[in-house]
Coordinates of C-alpha atoms in Angstrom, one line a residue:
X4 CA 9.8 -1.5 -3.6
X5 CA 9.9 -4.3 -1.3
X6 CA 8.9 -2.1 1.5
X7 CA 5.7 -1.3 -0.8
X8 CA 4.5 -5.2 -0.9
X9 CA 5.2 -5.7 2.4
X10 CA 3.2 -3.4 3.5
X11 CA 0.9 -4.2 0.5
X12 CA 0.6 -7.7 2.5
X13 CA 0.5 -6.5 5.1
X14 CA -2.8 -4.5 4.7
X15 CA -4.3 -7.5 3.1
X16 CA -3.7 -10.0 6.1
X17 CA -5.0 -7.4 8.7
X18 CA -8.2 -6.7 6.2
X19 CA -8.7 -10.5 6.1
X20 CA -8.6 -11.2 9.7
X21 CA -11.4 -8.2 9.7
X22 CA -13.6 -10.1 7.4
X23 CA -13.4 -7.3 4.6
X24 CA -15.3 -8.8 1.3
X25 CA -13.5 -6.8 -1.3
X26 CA -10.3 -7.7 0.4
X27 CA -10.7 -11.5 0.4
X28 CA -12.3 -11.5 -3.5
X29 CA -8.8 -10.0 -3.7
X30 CA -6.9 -12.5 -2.4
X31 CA -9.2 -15.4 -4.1
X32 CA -8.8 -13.9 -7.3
X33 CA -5.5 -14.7 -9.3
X34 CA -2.7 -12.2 -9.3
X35 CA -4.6 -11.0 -5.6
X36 CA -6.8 -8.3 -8.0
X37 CA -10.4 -8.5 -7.8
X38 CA -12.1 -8.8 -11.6
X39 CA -14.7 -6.4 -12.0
X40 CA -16.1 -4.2 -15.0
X41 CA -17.6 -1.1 -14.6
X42 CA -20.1 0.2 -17.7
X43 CA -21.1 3.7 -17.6
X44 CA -24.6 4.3 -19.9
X45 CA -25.3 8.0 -20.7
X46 CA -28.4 8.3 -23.0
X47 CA -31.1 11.5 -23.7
X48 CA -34.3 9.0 -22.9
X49 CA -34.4 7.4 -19.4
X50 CA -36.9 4.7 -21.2
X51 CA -34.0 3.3 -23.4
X52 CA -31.3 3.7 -20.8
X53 CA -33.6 1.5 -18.6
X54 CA -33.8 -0.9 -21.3
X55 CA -30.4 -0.9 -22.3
X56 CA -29.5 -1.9 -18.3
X57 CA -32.3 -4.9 -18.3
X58 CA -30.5 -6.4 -21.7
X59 CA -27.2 -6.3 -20.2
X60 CA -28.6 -7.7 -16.7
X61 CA -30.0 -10.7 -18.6
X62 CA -26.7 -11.0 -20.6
X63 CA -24.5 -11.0 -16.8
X64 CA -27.0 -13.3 -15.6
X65 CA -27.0 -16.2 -17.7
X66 CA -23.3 -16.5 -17.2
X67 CA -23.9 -16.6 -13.2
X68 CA -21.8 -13.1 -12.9
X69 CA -22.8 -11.1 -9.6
X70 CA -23.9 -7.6 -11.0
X71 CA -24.6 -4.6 -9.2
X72 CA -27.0 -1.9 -10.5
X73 CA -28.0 0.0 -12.1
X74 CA -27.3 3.0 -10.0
X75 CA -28.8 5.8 -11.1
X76 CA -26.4 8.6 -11.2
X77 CA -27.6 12.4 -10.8
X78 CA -29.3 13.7 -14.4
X79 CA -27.3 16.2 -15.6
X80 CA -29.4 19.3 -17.4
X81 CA -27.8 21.7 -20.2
X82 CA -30.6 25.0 -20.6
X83 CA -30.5 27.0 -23.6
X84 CA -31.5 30.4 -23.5
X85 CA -32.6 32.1 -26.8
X86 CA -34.1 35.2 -27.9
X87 CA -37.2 34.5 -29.7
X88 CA -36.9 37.9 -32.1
X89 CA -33.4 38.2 -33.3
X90 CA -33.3 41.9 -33.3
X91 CA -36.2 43.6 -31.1
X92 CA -37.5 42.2 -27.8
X93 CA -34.4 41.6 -25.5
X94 CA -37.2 40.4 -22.8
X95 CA -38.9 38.2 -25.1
X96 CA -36.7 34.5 -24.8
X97 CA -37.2 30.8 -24.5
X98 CA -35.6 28.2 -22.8
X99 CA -34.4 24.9 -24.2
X100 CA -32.8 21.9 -22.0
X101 CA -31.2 18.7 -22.6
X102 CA -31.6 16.1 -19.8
X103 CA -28.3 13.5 -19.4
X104 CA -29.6 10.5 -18.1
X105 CA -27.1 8.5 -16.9
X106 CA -26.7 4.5 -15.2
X107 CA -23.9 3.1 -13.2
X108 CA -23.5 -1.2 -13.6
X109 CA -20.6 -3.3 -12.1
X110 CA -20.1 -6.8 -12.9
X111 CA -18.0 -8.7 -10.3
X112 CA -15.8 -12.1 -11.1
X113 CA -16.9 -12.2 -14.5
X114 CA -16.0 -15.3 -16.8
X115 CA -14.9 -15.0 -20.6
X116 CA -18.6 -16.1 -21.6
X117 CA -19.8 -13.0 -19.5
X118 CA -17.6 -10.8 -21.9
X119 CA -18.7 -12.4 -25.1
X120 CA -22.4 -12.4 -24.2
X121 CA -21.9 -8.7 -23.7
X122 CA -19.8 -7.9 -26.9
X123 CA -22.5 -9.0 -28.9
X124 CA -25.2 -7.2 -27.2
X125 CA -27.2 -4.8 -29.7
X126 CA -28.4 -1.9 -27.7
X127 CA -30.8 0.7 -29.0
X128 CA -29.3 4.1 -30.9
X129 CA -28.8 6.8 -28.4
X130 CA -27.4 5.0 -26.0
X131 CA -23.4 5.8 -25.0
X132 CA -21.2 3.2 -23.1
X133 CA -18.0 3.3 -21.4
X134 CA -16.5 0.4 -19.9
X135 CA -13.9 0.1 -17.7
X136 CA -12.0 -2.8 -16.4

């Protein structure tokens, strides 16, 4: 195991001397991991999902948090076939689809007032989040 954070250190000092960004918010951050969150918002309308993403963007901004996003991630699209007659014309059918919109946000070095201002958030119905730390 020692072998590991040497190495571990190693990889650090020689990504520091290169200038890496993500490295040295590593090593500026306590315990040398960067703090970022990562919210995931799947929703049926792109209206509210675009929405949703401006509410939290004003909540990560008036805590001075460094946000990226929203990255809009490919729409994923669910068809439906169906027969329109259930027992005579097999040619006869319609097609039905659901459209998964979906958003990408991360939130770099953010403080506890960041967190709170986004727990209380009320987004509109129809909107899913997952957020990882």
């Amino acid at each position: 195991q020692k072998v590991h954070v040497a190495h571990v250190q190693f990889v650090m000092a020689t990504a520091r001397a290169s200038g890496s960004a993500r490295v040295q918010a590593a090593a500026a951050a306590p315990g040398g991991v960067a703090q970022s969150i990562r919210i995931k918002l799947r929703g049926y309308e792109a209206r509210i999902l675009e929405e949703s993403c401006e509410m939290i963007r004003e909540a990560a901004t008036s805590s001075a948090a460094r946000m990226s996003g929203p990255v809009r991630l490919p729409t994923r699209r669910k068809i439906f076939c169906v027969l329109r007659s259930p027992h005579v014309n097999k040619d006869s059918r319609e097609h039905f689809e659901i459209r998964t919109h979906q958003r990408l946000i991360d939130l770099h070095n953010p403080s506890a007032q960041t967190i709170d201002s986004l727990m209380s958030l009320d987004l509109p119905a129809g909107v899913d989040i997952e957020v990882k730390l």
